[in-house]
CSV table of C-alpha atoms in Angstrom, one decimal:
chain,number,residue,atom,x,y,z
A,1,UNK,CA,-111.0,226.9,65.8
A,2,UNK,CA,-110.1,223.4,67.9
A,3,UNK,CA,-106.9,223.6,69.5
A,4,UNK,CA,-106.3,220.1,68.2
A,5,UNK,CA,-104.9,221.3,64.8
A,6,UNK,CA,-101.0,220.6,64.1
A,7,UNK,CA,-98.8,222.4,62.5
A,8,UNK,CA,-98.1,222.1,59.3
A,9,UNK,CA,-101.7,220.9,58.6
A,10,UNK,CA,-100.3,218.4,55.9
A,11,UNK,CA,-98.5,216.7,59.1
A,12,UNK,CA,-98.6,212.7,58.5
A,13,UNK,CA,-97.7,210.7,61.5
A,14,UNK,CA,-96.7,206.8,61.3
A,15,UNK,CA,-97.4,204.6,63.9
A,16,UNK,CA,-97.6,201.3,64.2
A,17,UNK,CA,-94.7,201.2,62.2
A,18,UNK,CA,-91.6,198.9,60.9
A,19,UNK,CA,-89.2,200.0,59.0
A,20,UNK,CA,-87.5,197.8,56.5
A,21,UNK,CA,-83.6,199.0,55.2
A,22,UNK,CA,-81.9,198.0,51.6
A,23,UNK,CA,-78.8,199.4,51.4
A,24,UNK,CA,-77.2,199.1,48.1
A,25,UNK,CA,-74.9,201.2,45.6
A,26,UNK,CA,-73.4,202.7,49.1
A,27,UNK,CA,-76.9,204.4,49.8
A,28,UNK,CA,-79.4,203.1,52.7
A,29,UNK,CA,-83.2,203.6,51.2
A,30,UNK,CA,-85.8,203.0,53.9
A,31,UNK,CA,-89.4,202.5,53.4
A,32,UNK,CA,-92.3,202.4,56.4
A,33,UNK,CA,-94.4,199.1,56.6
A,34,UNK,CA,-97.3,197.6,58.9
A,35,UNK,CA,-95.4,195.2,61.2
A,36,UNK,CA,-97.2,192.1,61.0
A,37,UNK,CA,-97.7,192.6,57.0
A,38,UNK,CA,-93.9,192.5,55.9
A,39,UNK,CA,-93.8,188.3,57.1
A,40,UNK,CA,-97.1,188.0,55.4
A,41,UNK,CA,-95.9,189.7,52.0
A,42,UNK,CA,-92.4,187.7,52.2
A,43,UNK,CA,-94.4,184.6,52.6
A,44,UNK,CA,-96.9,184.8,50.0
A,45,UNK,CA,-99.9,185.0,52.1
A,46,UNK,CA,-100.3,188.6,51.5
A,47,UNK,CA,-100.4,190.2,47.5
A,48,UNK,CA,-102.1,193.5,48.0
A,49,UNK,CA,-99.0,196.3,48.6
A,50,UNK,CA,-101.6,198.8,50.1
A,51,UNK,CA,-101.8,196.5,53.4
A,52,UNK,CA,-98.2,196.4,53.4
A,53,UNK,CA,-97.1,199.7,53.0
A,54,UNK,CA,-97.7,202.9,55.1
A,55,UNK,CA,-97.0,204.8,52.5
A,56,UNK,CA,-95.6,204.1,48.5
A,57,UNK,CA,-92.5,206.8,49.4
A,58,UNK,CA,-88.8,206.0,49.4
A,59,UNK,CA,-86.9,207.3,52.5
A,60,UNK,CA,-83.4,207.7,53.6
A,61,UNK,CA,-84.7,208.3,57.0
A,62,UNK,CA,-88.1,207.4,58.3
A,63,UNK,CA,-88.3,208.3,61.8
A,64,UNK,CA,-86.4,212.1,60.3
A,65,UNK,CA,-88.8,212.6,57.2
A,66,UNK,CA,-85.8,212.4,54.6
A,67,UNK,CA,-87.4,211.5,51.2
A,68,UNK,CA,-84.9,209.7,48.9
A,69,UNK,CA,-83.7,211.9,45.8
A,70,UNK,CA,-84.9,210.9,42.5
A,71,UNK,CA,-81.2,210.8,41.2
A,72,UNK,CA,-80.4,208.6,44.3
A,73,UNK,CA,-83.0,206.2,43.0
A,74,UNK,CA,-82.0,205.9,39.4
A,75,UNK,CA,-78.7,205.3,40.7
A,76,UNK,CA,-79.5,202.3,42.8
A,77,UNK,CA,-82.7,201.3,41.0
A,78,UNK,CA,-81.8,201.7,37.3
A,79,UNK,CA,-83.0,204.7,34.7
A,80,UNK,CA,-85.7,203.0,32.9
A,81,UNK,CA,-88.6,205.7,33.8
A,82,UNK,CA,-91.3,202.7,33.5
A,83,UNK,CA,-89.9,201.9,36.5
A,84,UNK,CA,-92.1,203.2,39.2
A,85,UNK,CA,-92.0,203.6,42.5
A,86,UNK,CA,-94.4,200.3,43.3
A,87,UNK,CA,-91.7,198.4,41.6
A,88,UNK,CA,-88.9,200.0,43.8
A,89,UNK,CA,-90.4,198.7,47.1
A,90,UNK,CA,-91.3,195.3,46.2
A,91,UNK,CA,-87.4,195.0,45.7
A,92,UNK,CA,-86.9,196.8,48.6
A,93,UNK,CA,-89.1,194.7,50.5
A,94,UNK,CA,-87.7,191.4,48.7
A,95,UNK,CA,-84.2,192.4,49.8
A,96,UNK,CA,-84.1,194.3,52.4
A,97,UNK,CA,-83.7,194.0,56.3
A,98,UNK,CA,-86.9,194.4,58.5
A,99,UNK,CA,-86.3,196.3,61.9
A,100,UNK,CA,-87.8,194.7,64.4
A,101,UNK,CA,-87.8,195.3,68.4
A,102,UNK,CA,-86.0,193.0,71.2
A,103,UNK,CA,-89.5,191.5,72.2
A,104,UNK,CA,-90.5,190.9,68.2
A,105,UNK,CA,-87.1,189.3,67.8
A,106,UNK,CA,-87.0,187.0,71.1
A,107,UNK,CA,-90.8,185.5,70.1
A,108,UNK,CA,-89.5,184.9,66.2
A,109,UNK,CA,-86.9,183.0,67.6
A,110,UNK,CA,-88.5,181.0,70.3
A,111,UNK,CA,-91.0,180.8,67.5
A,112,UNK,CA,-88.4,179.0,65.5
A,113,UNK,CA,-87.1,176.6,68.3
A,114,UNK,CA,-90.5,175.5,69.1
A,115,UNK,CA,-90.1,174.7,64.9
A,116,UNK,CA,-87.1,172.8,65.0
A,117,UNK,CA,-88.6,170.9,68.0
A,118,UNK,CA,-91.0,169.6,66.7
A,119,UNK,CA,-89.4,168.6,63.4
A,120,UNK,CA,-87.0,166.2,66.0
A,121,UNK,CA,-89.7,165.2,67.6
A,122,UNK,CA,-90.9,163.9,64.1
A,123,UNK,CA,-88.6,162.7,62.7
A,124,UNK,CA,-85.9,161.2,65.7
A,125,UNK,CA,-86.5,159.0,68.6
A,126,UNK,CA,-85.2,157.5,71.1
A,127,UNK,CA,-82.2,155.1,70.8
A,128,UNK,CA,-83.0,152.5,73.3
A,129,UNK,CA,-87.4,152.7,73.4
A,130,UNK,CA,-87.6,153.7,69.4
A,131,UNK,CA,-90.3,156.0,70.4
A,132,UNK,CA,-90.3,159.7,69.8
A,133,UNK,CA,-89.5,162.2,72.8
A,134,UNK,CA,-91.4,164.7,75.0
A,135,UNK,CA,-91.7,167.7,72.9
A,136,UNK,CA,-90.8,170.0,76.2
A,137,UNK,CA,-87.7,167.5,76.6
A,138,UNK,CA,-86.2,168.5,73.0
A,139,UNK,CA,-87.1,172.5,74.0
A,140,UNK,CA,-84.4,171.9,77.2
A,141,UNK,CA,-82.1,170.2,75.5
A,142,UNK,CA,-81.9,172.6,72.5
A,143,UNK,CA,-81.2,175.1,75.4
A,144,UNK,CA,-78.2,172.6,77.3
A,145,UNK,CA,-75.4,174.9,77.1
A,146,UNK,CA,-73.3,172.6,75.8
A,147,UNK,CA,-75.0,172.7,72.8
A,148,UNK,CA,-75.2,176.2,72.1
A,149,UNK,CA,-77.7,176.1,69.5
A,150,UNK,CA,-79.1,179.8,68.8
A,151,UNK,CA,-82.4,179.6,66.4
A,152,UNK,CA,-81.7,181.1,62.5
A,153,UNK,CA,-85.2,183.1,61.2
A,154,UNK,CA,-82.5,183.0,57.7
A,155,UNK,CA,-82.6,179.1,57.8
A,156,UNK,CA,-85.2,176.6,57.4
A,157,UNK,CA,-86.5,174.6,60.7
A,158,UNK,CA,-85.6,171.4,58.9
A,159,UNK,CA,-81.7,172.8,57.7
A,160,UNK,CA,-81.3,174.0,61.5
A,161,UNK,CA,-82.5,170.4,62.9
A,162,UNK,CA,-80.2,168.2,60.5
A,163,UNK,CA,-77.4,170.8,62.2
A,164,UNK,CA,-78.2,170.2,65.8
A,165,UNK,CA,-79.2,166.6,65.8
A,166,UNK,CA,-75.4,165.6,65.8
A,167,UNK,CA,-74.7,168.1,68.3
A,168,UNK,CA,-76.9,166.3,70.5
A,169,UNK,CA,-75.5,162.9,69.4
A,170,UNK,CA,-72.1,164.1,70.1
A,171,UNK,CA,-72.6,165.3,73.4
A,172,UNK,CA,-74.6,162.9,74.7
A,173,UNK,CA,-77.7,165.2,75.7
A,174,UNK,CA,-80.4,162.8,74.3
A,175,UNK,CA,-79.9,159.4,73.2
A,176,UNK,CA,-81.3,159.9,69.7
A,177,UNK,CA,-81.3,159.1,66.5
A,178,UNK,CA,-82.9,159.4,63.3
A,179,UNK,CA,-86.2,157.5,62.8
A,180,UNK,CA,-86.3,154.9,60.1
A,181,UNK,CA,-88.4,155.6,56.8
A,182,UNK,CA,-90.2,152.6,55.6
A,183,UNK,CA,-90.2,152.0,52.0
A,184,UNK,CA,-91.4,149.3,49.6
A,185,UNK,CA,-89.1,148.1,46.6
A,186,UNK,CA,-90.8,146.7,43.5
A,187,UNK,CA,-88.6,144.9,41.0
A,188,UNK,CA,-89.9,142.9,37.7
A,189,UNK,CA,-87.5,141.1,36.5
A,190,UNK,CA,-85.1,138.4,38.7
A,191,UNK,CA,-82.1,139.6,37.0
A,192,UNK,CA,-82.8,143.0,38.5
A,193,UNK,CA,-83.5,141.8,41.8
A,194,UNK,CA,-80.2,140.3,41.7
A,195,UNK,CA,-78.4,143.5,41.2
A,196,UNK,CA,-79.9,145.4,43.3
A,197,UNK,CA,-79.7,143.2,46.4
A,198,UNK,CA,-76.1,142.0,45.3
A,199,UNK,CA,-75.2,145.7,45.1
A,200,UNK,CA,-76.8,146.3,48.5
A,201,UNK,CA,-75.3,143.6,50.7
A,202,UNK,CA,-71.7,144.3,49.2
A,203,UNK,CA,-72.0,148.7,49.9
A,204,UNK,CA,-71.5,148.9,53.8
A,205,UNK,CA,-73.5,151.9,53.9
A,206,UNK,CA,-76.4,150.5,52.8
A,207,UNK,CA,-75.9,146.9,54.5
A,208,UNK,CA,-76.2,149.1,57.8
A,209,UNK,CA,-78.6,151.1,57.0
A,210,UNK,CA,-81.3,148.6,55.7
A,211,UNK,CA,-83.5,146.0,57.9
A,212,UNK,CA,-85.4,143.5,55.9
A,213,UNK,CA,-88.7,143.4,57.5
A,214,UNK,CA,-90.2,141.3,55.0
A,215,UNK,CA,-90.1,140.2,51.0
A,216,UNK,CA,-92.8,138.4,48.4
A,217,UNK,CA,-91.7,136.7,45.1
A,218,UNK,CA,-94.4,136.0,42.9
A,219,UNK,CA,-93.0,134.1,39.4
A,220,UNK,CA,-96.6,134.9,37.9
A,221,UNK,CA,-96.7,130.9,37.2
A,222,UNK,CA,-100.1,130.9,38.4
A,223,UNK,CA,-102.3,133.8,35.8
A,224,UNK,CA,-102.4,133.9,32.5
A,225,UNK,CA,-99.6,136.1,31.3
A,226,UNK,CA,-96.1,135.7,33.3
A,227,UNK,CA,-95.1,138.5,35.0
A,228,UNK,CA,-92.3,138.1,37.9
A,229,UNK,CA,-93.0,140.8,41.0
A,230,UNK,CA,-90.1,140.8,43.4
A,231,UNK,CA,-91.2,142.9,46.6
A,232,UNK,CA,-89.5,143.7,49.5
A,233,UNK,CA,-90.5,146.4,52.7
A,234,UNK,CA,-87.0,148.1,54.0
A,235,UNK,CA,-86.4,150.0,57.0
A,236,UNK,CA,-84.1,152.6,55.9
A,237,UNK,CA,-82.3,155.4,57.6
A,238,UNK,CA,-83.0,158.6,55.8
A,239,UNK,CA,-79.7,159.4,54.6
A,240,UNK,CA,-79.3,156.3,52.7
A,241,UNK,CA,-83.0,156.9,50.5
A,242,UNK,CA,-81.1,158.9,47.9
A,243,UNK,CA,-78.4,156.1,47.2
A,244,UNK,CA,-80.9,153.4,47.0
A,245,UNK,CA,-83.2,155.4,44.7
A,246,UNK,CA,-80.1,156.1,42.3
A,247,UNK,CA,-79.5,152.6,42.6
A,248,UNK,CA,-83.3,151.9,41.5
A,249,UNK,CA,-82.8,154.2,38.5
A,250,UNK,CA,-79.3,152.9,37.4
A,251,UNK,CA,-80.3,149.1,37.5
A,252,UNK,CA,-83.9,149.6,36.1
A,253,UNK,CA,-82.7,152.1,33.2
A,254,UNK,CA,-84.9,153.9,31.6
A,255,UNK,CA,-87.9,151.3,32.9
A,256,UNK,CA,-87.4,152.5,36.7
A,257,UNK,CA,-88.9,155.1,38.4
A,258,UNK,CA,-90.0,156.8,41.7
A,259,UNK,CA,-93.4,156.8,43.2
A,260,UNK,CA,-94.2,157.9,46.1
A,261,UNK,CA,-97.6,157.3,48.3
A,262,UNK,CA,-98.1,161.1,48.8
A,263,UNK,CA,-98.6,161.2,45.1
A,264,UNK,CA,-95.4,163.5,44.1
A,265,UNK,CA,-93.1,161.9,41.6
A,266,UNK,CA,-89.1,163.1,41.4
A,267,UNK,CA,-87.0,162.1,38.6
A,268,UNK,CA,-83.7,163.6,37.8
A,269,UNK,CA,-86.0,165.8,34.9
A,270,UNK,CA,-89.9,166.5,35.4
A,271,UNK,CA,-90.0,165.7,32.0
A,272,UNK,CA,-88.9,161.8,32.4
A,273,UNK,CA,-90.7,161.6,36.0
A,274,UNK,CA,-93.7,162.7,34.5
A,275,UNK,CA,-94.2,160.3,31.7
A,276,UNK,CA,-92.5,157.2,34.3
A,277,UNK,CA,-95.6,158.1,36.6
A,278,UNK,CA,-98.2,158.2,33.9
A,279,UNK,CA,-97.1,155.2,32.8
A,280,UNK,CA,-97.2,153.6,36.4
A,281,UNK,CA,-100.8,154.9,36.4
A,282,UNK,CA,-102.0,153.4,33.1
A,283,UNK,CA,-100.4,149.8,34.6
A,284,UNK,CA,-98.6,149.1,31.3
A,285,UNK,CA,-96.6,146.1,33.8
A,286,UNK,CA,-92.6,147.0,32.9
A,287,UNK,CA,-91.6,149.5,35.6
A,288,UNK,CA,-89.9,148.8,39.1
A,289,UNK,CA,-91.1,151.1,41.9
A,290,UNK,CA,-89.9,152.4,45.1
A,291,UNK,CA,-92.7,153.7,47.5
A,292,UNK,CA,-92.7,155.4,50.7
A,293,UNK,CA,-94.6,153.5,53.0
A,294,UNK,CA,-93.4,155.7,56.4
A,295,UNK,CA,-91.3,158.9,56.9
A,296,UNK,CA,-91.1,158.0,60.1
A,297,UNK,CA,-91.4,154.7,62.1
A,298,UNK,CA,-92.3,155.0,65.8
A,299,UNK,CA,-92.9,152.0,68.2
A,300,UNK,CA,-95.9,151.0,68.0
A,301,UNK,CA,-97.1,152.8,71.8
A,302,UNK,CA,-99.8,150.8,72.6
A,303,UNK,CA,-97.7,147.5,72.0
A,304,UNK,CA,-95.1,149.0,74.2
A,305,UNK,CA,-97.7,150.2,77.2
A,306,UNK,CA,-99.0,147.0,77.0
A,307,UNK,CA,-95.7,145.1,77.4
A,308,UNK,CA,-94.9,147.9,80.3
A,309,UNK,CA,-98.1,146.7,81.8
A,310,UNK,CA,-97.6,143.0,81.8
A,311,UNK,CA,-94.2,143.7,82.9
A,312,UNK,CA,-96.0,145.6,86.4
A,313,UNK,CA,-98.6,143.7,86.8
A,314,UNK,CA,-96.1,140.4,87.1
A,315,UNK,CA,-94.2,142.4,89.6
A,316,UNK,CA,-97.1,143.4,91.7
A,317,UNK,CA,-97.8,139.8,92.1
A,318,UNK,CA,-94.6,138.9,92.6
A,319,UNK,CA,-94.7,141.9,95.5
A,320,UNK,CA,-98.4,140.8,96.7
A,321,UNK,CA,-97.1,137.2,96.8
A,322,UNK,CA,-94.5,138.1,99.0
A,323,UNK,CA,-96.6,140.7,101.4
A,324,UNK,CA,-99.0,137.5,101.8
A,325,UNK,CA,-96.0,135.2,102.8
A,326,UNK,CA,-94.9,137.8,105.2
A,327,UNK,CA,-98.1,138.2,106.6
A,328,UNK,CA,-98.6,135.1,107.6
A,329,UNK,CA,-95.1,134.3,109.3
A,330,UNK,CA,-95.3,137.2,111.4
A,331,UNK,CA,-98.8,138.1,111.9
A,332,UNK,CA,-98.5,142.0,111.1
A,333,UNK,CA,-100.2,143.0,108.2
A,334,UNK,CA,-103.7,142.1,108.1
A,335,UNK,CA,-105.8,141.2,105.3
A,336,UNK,CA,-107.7,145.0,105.3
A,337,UNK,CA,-104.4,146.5,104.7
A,338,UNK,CA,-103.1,144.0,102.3
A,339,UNK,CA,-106.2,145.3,100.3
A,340,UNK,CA,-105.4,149.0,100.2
A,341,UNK,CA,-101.8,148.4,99.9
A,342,UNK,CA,-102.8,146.7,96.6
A,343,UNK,CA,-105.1,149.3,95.3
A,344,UNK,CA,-102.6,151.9,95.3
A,345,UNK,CA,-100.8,150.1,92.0
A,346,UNK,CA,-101.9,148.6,89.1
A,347,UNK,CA,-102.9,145.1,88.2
A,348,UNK,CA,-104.8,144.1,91.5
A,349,UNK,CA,-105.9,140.8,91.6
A,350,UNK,CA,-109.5,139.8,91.1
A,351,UNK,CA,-109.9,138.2,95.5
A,352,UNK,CA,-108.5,141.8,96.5
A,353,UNK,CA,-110.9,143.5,94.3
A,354,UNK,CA,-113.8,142.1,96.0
A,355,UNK,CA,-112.6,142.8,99.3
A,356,UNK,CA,-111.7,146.5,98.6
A,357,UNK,CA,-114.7,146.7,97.2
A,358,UNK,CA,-116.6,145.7,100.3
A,359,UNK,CA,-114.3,148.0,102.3
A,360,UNK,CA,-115.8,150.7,100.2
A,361,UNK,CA,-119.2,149.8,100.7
A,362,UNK,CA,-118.9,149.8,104.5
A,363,UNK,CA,-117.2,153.3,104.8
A,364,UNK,CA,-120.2,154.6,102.0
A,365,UNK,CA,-122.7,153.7,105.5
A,366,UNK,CA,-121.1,156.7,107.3
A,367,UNK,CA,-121.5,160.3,107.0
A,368,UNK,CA,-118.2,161.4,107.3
A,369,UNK,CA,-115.1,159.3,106.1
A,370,UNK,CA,-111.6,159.9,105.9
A,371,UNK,CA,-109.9,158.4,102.9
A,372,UNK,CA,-106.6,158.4,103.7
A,373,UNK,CA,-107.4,156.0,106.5
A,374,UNK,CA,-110.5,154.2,105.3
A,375,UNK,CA,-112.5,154.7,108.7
A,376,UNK,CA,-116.1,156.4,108.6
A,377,UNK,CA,-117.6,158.1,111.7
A,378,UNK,CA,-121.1,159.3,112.2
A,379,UNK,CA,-120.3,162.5,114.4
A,380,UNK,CA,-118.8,165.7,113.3
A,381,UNK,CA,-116.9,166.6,116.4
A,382,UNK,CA,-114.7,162.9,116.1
A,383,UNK,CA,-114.2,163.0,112.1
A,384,UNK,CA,-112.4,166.6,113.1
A,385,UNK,CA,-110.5,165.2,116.4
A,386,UNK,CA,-109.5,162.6,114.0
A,387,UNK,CA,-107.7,164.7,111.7
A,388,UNK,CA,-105.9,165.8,115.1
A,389,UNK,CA,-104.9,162.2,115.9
A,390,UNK,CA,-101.0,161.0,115.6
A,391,UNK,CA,-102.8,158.1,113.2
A,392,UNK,CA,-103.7,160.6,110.5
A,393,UNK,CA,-100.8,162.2,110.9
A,394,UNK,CA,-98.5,158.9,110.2
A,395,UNK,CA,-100.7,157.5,107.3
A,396,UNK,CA,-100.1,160.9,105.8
A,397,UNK,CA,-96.6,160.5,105.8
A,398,UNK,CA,-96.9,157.3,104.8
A,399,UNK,CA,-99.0,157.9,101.6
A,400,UNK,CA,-97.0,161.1,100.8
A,401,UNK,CA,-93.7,158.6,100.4
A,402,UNK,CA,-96.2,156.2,98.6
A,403,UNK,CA,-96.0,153.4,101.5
A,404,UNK,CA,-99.4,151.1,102.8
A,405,UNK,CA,-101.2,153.1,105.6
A,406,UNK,CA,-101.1,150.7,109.2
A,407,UNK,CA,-104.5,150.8,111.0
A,408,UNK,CA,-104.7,152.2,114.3
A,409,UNK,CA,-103.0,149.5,117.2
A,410,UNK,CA,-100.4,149.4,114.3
A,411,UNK,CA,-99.8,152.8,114.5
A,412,UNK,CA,-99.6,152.6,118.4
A,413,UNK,CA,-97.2,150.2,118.0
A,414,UNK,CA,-95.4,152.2,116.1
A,415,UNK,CA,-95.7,155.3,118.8
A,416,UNK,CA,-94.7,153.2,121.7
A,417,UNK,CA,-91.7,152.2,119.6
A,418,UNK,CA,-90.5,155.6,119.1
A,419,UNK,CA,-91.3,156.4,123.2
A,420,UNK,CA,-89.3,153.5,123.8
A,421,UNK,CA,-86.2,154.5,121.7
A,422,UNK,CA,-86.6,157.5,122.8
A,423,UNK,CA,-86.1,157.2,126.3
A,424,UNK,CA,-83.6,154.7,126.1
A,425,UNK,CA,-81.3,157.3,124.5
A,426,UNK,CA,-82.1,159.7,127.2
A,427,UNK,CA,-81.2,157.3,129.8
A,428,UNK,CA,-78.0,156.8,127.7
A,429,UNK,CA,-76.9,160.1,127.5
């Protein structure tokens, strides 16, 4: 007989195991469930109960063995006897509280910041650039202690980010603000577009919250049946969308509706919104629209790196301009140096190019070369004693703190400077 028989043979052990709690009717009934299956069950991804549960019985103690009593059950549960046991531990698993361990809990909540992260950095930007942020600069500011904003797994990402977006506001942690949406406004008829604009300019809410970016009146003079098209493209912030589509629906009557460009239609019933879109569809000519062009409006990035780029390139000339004047009066810099100075930022001009260029080509004659500064040597034993020199040494300093390198009398200028000083003060003191 093996020795690896337990006793009692009929033994069932769970492992792997979560346990999720429902207490109700002053009675806590337990059941044991796969730990990665109970979030797939509550989210609809899993429908088969056999992957969820360990087991179809009701506890009052899992990790103990204590079965639930059957008079316990009617109690909590109800008495209908159709009611099985299957039925008990979807409700269970519906309402009930899921034990889970420190380490499960710390990742579903950093789970949930990195959520409500990236939701800001959707739908906010910054106040000054109008461009969104670093997604690993939202994660420390959600974590500034002045904020204090602990992650929900009971609240949605987007609920918990229209909560801490004025906490950030307030104290001054980011300067952001909500992105604009972009929307289009159709109106058919000029006496409509007068109310709606009239009401519009005199509500101060929405006088601040809209930018006209542009508008188009078309009379229909020109075709063969007249049909006046009033159309204007708002930037709006969010908050203000639900006033200006009420205000659609209360001018246009019946006549107005909704419809947005990611093809869901909302009305205040299905019903209405339904027929208003069908109708919008079949082009039937009568209705007033209001479209979402944009969620979220960004600046534009490669507009704004090209503006940062002109705006550097005019100051490097401006800087290279002024190295050349320099270098002339006094006769330090030379025109080698001016070149690899140069190279080092952006926007180099087309003369220093060439003569980089050409520097490059004459170091490419040597076998062994040292970048850092630009001199080639043919024998092994001087590239190394040039790594020893004092000349190295500087220029490393000198590119480390982003500085031109000097070439080599320049540097023992430089050294007999610092002799110099140096034994002046020892003749001082």
């Amino acid at each position: 007989m093996s020795r690896a028989v337990k006793q009692p043979v009929g033994q069932k052990r769970l492992t792997n195991i979560a346990v999720v709690r429902y207490k109700t009717h002053g009675t806590r009934f337990e059941i044991a469930c796969y730990k990665n299956k109970v979030f797939d069950w509550r989210q609809g991804s899993e429908t088969d109960l056999d992957e969820v549960l360990q087991t179809d019985t009701v506890f009052l103690n899992v990790s103990k063995g204590v079965v639930a009593k059957e008079k316990d059950l009617k109690k909590a549960f109800g008495k209908e006897k159709s009611r099985s046991l299957e039925e008990v531990c979807k409700e269970i698993l519906a309402k009930g509280e899921l034990q889970v361990s420190d380490r499960e809990r710390a990742l579903q909540l950093d789970s949930r910041l990195r959520d409500v992260a990236s939701i800001i950095v959707e739908k906010c930007v910054d106040r000054n650039t109008k461009r969104p942020f670093p997604h690993a600069l939202v994660e420390r500011a959600l974590k500034d202690p002045r904020i204090r904003f602990i992650p929900d797994n009971r609240k949605s990402a987007k609920q918990q980010m229209l909560e801490v977006v004025p906490k950030l506001q307030k104290h001054d942690v980011l300067s952001i603000e909500r992105a604009k949406m972009r929307i289009q406004l159709t109106l058919t008829s000029p006496e409509m577009k007068r109310k709606v604009l009239q009401h519009m300019k005199e509500d101060v809410h929405l006088a601040e919250a809209c930018v006209m970016e542009r508008e188009h009146e078309d009379d229909g003079s020109g075709s063969s049946v007249e049909t006046y098209t009033y159309t204007c493209v708002l930037a709006i912030n969010p908050g203000a969308f639900r006033s200006i589509d009420a205000l659609v629906r209360g001018r246009g009557g019946a006549n107005g509706n909704f419809d947005a460009k990611d093809g869901k239609s909302h009305s205040n019933n299905d019903v209405g919104g339904d027929a208003n879109a069908n109708a919008t569809s079949r082009g039937e000519g009568k209705e007033s629209r209001l479209e979402i062009l944009d969620l979220a409006v960004h600046e534009d990035a490669s507009q704004a790196e090209d503006e940062a780029g002109a705006r550097r390139r005019r100051e490097d000339n401006e800087r290279s301009s002024t190295s050349r004047s320099d270098s002339s009066s006094a006769g330090v810099v030379t025109e080698a140096m001016r070149c690899v100075t140069i190279n080092t930022q952006e926007g180099v001009s087309e003369g220093e190019g060439a003569a980089e260029k050409k520097k490059k080509e004459d170091l490419a004659g040597f076998r062994f070369k040292c970048n850092t500064c630009q001199i080639g040597f043919n024998e092994q034993k001087l590239h190394r004693e040039h790594f020893k020199s004092d000349w190295h040494r500087i220029n490393l300093k000198r590119k480390s703190q982003k500085l031109p390198i000097v070439s080599q009398e320049e540097c023992e200028a430089i050294l007999l400077m610092e002799s110099t000083e140096a034994s002046d003060l020892n003749d001082y003191m």
